PDB file of C-alpha atoms in Angstrom:
ATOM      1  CA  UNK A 194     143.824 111.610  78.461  1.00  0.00           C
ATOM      2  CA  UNK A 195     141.559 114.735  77.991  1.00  0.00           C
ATOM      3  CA  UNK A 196     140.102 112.578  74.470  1.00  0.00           C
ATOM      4  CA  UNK A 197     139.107 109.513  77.415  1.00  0.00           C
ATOM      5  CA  UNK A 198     137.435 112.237  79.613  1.00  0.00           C
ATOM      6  CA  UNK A 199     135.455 113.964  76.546  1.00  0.00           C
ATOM      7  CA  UNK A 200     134.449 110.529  74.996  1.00  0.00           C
ATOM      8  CA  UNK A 201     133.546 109.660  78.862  1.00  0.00           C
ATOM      9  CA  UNK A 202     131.500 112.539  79.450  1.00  0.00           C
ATOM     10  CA  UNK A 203     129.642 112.174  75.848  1.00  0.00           C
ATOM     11  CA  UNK A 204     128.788 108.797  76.837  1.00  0.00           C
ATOM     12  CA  UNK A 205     127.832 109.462  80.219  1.00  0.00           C
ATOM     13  CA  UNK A 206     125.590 112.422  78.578  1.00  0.00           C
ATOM     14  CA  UNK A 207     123.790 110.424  76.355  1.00  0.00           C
ATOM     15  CA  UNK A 208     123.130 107.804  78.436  1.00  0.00           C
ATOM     16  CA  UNK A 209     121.235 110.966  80.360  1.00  0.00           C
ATOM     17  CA  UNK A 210     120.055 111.904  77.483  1.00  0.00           C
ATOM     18  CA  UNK A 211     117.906 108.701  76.951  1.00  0.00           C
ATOM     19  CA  UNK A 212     117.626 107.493  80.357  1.00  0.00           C
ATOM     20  CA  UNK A 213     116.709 111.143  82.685  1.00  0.00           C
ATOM     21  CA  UNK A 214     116.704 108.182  85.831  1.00  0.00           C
ATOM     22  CA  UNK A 215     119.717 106.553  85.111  1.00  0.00           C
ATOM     23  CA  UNK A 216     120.951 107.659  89.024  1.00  0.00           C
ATOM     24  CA  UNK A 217     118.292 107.035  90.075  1.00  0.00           C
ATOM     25  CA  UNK A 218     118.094 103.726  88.995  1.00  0.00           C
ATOM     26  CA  UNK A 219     121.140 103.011  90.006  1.00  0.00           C
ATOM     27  CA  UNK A 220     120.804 103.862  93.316  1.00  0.00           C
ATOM     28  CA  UNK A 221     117.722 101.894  93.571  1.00  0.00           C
ATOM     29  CA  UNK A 222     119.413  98.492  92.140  1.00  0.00           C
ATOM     30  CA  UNK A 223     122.214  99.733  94.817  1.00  0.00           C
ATOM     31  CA  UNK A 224     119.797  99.440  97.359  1.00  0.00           C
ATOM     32  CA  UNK A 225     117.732  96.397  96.443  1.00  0.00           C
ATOM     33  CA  UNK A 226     121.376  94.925  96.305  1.00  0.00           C
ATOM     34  CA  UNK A 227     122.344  95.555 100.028  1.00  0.00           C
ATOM     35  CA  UNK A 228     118.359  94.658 101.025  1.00  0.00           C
ATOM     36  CA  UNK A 229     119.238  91.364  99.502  1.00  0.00           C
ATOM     37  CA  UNK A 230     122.573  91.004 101.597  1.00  0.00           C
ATOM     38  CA  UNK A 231     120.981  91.716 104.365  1.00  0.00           C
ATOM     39  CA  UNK A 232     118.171  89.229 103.886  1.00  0.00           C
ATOM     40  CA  UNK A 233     121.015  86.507 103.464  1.00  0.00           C
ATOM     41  CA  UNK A 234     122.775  87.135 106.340  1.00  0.00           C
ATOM     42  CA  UNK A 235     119.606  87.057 108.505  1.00  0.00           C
ATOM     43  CA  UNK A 236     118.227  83.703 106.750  1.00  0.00           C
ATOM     44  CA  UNK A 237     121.888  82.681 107.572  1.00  0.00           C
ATOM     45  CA  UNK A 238     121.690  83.295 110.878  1.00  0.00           C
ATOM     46  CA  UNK A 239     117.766  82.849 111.260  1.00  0.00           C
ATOM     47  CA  UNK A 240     117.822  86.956 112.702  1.00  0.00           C
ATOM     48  CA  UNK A 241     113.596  87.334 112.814  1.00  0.00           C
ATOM     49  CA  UNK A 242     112.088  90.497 112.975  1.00  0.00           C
ATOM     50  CA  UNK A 243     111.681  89.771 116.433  1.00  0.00           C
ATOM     51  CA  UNK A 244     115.293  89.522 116.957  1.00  0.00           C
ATOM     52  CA  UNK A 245     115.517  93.205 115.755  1.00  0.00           C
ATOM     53  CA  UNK A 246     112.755  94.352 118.080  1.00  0.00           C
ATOM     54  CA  UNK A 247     114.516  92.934 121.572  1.00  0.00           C
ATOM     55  CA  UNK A 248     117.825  94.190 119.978  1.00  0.00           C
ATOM     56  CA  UNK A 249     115.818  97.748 120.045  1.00  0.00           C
ATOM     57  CA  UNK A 250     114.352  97.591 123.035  1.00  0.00           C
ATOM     58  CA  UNK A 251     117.608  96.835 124.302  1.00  0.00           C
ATOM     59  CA  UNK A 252     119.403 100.076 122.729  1.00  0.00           C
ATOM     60  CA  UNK A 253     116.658 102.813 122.806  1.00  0.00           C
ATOM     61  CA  UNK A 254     114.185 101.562 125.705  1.00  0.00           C
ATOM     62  CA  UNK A 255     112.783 104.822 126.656  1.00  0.00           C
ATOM     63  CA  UNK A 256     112.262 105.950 122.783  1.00  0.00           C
ATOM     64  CA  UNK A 257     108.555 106.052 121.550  1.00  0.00           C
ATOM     65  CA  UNK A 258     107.596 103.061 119.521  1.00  0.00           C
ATOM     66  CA  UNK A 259     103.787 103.834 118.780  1.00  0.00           C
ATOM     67  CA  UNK A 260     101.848 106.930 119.388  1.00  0.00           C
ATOM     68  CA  UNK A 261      98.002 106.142 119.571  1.00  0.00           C
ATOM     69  CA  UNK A 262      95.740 109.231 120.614  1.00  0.00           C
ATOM     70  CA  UNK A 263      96.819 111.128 123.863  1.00  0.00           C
ATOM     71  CA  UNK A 264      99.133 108.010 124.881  1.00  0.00           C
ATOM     72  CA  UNK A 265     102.927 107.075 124.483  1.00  0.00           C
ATOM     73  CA  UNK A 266     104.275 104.172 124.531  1.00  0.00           C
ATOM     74  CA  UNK A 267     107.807 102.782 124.378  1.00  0.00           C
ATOM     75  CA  UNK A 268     109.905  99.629 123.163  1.00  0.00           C
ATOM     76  CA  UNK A 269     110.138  98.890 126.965  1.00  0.00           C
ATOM     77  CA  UNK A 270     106.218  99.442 127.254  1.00  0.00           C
ATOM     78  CA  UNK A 271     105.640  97.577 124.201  1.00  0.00           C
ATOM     79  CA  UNK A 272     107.924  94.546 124.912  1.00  0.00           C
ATOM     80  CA  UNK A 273     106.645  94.096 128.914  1.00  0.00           C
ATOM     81  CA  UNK A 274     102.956  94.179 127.815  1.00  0.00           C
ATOM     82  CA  UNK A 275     103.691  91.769 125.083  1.00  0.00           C
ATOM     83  CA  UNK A 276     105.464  89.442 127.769  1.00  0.00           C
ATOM     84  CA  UNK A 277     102.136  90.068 129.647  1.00  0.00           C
ATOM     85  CA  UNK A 278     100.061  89.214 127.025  1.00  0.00           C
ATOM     86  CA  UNK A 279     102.265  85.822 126.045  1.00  0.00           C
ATOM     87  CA  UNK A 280     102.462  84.477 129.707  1.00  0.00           C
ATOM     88  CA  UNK A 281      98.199  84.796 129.784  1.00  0.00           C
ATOM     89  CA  UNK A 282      97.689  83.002 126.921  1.00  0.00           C
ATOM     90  CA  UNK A 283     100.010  80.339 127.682  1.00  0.00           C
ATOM     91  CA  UNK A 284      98.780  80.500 131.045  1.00  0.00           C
ATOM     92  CA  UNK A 285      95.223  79.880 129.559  1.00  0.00           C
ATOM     93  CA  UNK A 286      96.245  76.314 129.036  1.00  0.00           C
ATOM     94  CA  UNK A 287      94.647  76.284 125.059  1.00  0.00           C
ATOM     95  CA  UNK A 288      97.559  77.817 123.520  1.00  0.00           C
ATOM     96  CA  UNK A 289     100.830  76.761 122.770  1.00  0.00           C
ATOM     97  CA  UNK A 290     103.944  76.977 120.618  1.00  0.00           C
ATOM     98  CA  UNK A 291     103.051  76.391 116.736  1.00  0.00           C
ATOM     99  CA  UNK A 292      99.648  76.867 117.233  1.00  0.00           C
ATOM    100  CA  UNK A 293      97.803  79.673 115.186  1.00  0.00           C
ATOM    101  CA  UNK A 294      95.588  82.479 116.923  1.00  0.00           C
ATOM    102  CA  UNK A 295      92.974  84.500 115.640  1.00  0.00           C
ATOM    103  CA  UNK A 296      93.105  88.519 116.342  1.00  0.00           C
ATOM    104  CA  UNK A 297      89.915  90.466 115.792  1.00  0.00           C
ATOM    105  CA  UNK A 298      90.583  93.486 116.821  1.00  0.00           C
ATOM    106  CA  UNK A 299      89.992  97.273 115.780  1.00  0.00           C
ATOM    107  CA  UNK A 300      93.320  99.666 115.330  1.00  0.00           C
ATOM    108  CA  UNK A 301      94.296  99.774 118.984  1.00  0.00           C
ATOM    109  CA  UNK A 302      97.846  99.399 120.444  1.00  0.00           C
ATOM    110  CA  UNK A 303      96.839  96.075 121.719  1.00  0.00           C
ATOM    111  CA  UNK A 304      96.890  94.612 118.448  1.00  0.00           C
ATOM    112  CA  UNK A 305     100.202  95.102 118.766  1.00  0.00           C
ATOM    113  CA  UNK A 306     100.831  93.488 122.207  1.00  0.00           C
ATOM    114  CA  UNK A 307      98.940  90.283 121.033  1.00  0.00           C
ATOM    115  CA  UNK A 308     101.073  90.176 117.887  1.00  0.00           C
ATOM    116  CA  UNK A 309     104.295  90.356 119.686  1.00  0.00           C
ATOM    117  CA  UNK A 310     102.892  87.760 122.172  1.00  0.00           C
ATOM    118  CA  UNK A 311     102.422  85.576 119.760  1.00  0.00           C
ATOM    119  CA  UNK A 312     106.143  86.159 117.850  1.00  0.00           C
ATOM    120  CA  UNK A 313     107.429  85.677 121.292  1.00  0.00           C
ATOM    121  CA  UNK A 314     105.703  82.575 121.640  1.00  0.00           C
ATOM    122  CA  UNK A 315     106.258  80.791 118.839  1.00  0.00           C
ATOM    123  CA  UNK A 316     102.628  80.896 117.344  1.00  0.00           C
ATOM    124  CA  UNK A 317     101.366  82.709 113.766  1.00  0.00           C
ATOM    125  CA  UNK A 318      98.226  84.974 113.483  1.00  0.00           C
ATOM    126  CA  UNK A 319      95.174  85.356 111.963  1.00  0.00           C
ATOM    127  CA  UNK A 320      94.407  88.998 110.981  1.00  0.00           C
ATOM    128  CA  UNK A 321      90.291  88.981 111.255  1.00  0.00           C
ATOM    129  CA  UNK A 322      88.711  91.889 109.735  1.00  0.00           C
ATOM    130  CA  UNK A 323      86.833  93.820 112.102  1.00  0.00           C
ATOM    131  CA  UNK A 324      84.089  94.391 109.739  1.00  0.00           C
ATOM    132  CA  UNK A 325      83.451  90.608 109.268  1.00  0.00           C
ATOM    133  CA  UNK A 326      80.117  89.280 110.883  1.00  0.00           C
ATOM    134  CA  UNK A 327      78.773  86.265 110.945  1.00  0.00           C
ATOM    135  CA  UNK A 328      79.200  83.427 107.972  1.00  0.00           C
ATOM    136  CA  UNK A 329      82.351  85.402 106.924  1.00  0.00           C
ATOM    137  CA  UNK A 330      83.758  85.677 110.012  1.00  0.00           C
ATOM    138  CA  UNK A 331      83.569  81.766 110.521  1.00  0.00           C
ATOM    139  CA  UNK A 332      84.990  81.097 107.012  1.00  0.00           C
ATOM    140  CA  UNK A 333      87.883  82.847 107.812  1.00  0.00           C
ATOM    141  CA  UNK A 334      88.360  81.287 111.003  1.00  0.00           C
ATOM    142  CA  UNK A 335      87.983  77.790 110.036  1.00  0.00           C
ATOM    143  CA  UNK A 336      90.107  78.460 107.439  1.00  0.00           C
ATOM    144  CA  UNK A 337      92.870  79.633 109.334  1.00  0.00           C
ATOM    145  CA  UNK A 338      92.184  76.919 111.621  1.00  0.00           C
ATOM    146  CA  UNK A 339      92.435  78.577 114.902  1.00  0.00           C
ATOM    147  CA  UNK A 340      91.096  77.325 118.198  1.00  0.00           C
ATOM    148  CA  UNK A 341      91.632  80.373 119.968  1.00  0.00           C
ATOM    149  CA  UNK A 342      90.060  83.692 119.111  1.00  0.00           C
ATOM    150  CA  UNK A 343      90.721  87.285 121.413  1.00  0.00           C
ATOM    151  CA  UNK A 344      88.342  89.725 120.444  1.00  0.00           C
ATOM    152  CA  UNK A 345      88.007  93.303 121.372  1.00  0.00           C
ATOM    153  CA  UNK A 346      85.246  94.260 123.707  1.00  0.00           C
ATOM    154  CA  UNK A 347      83.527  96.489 120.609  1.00  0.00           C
ATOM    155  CA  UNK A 348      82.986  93.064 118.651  1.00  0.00           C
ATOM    156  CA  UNK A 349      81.034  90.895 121.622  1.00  0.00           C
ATOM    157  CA  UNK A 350      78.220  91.251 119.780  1.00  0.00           C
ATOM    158  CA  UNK A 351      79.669  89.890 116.965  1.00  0.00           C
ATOM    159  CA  UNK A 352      80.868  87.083 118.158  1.00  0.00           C
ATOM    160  CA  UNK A 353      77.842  86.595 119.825  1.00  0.00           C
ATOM    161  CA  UNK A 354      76.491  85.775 116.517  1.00  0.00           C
ATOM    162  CA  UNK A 355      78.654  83.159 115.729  1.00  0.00           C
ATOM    163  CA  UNK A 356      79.260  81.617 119.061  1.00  0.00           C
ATOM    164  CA  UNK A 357      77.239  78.960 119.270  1.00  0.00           C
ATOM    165  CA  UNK A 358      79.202  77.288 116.253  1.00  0.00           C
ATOM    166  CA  UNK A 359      82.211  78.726 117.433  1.00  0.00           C
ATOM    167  CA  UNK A 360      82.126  76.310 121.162  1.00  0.00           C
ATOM    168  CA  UNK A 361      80.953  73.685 118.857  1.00  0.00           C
ATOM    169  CA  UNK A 362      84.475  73.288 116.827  1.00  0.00           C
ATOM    170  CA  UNK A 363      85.789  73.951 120.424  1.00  0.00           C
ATOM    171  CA  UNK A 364      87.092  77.123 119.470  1.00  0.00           C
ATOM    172  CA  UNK A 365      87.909  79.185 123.192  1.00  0.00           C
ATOM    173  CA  UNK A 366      86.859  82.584 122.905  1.00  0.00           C
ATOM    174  CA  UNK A 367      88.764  85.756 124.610  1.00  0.00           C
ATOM    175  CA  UNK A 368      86.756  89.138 125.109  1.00  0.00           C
ATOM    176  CA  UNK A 369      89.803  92.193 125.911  1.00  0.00           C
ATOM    177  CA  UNK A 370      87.361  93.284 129.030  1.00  0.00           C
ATOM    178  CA  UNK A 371      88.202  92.504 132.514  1.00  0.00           C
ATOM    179  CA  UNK A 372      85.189  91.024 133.333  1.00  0.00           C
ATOM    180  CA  UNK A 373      82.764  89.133 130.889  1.00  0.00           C
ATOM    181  CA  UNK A 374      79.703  87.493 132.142  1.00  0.00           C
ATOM    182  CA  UNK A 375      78.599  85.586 128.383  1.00  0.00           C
ATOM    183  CA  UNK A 376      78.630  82.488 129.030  1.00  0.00           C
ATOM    184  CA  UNK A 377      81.843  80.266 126.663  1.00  0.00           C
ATOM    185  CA  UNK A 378      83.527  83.457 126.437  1.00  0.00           C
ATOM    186  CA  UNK A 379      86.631  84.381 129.212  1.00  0.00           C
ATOM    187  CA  UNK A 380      87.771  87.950 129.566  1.00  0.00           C
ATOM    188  CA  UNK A 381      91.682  88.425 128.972  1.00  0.00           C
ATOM    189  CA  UNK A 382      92.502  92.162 130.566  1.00  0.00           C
ATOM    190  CA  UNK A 383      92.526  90.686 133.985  1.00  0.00           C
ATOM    191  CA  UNK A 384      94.347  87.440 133.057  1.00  0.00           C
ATOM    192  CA  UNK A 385      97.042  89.740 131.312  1.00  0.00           C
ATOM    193  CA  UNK A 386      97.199  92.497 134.136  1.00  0.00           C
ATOM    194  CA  UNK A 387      98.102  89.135 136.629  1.00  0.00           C
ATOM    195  CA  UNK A 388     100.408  87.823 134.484  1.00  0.00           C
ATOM    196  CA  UNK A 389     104.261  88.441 134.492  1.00  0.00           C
ATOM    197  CA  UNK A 390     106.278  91.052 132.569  1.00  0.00           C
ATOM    198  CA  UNK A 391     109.151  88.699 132.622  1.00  0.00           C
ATOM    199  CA  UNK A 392     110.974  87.467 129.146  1.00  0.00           C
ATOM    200  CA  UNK A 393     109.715  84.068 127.685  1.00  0.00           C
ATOM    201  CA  UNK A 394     111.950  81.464 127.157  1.00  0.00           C
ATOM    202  CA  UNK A 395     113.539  81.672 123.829  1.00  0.00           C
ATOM    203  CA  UNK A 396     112.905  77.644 123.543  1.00  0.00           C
ATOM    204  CA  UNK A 397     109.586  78.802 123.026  1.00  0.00           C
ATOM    205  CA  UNK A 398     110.210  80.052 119.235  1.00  0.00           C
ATOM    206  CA  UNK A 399     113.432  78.347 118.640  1.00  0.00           C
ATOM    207  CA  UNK A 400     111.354  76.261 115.726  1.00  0.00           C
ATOM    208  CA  UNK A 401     110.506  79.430 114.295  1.00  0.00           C
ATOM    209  CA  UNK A 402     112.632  80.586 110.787  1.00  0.00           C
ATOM    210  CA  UNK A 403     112.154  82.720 107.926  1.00  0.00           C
ATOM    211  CA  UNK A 404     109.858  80.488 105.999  1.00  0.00           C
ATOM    212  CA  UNK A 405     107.849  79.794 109.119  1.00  0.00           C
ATOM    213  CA  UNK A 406     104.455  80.929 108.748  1.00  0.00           C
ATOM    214  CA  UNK A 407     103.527  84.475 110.408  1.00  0.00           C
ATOM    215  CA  UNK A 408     100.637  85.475 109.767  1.00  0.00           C
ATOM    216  CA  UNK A 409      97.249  84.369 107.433  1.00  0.00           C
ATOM    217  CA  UNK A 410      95.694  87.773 105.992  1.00  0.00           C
ATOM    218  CA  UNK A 411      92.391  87.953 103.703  1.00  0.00           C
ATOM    219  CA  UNK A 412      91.780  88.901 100.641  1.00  0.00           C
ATOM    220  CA  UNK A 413      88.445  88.832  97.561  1.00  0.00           C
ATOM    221  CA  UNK A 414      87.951  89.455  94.427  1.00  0.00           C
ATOM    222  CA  UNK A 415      84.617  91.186  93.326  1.00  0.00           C
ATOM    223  CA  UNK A 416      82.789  88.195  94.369  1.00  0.00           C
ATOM    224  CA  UNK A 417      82.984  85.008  96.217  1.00  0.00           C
ATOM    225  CA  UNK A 418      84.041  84.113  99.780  1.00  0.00           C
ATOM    226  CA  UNK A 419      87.439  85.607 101.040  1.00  0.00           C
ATOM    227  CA  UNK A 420      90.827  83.978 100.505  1.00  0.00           C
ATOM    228  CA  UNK A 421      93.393  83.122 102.682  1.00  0.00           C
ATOM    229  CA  UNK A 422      97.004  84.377 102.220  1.00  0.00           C
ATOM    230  CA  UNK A 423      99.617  83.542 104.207  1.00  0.00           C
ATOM    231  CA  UNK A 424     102.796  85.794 104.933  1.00  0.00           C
ATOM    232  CA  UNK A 425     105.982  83.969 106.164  1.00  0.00           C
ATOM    233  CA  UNK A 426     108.140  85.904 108.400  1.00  0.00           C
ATOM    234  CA  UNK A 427     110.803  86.559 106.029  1.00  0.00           C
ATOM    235  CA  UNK A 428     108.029  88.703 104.389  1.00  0.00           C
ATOM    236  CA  UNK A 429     108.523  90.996 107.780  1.00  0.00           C
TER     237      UNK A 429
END
């Protein structure tokens, strides 16, 4: 018995001896191991990453979810502002489940809101760079082939530039200000302040899976026009 332990621990010494990470290896194929199990059973059971937020929201409403400057706000704030947000679009009459809908936004908590309106609502996103303008910012669009676009206040004037071709592929246009007066361009703030906090239907995203589309991204090499990549919600 003590010759089993001593050959044991010489083996187990050398394999040290050669490989200094052998735990830690170990642990990691441990881990990518249960991250695969887990993926199965939620691809078996079509659990989205949206599933996992409500399921949150429902266990630790009061806990913060983001923390942006001087404000808080929780998986309750987060989920009835999202609701908001998904009832005004849908309200709007131009979008609806399956469709895809551009974001160009700066880093601002409503980027979240409009993301998790769109989960909720069975639609996929296009993530616009902010610092696009003009003939990049309509490649992108057209190829994500969006016909709705919500745009933070700070980037009017860059959609200004691109407008007129924009209400030409009868794209509709969303400005985050409670009041626009540009003419082809609605504000949403008021439209989502008006709108209910109440759930949406789950009907709305019950086409929705893992290998659904969830959002189209961009990405360049050192030259040439941007390229579109698209992440499917498993990816989440």
């Amino acid at each position: 018995m003590l010759v089993l332990i001593v050959c044991a621990a010489l083996i187990l010494g050398g394999l040290l001896l050669r490989h200094s990470y052998f735990f830690q290896d170990v642990q990691y194929v441990l881990s990518k191991i249960k991250v695969k199990r887990f993926i199965l059973k939620c691809m078996q059971t079509n659990y989205l990453i949206l599933d996992r937020f409500l399921d949150l929201v429902k266990t630790q409403p009061h806990k913060p979810f983001i923390y942006f400057k001087d404000e808080t706000f929780t998986y309750r704030d987060a989920d009835l502002l999202s609701n908001k947000a998904a009832r005004a679009l849908l309200q709007s009459g131009c979008v609806k489940e399956g469709d895809t809908v551009a974001l160009f936004l700066e880093n601002q908590p409503m980027f979240l809101w409009l993301w998790l309106a769109l989960v909720k609502i069975g639609c996929s996103g296009t993530l616009l760079n902010n610092k696009l303008r003009s003939k990049s910012l309509l490649h992108c669009l057209n190829c994500s082939g969006a016909k709705t676009l919500v745009a933070a206040e700070e980037l009017l004037d860059a959609v200004k530039e691109v407008l007129p071709q924009l209400l030409e592929q009868q794209v509709t246009v969303f400005i985050l200000t409670d009041i626009c007066k540009t003419a082809g361009v609605q504000s949403f703030k008021d439209k989502m302040n008006e709108a209910s906090s109440e759930p949406l239907p789950k009907v709305l995203r019950s086409h929705v899976t893992l290998q659904s589309p969830a959002v189209y991204i961009y990405t360049s090499g050192t030259t040439g026009k941007l390229f579109q990549v698209l992440r499917f919600t498993i990816h989440w």
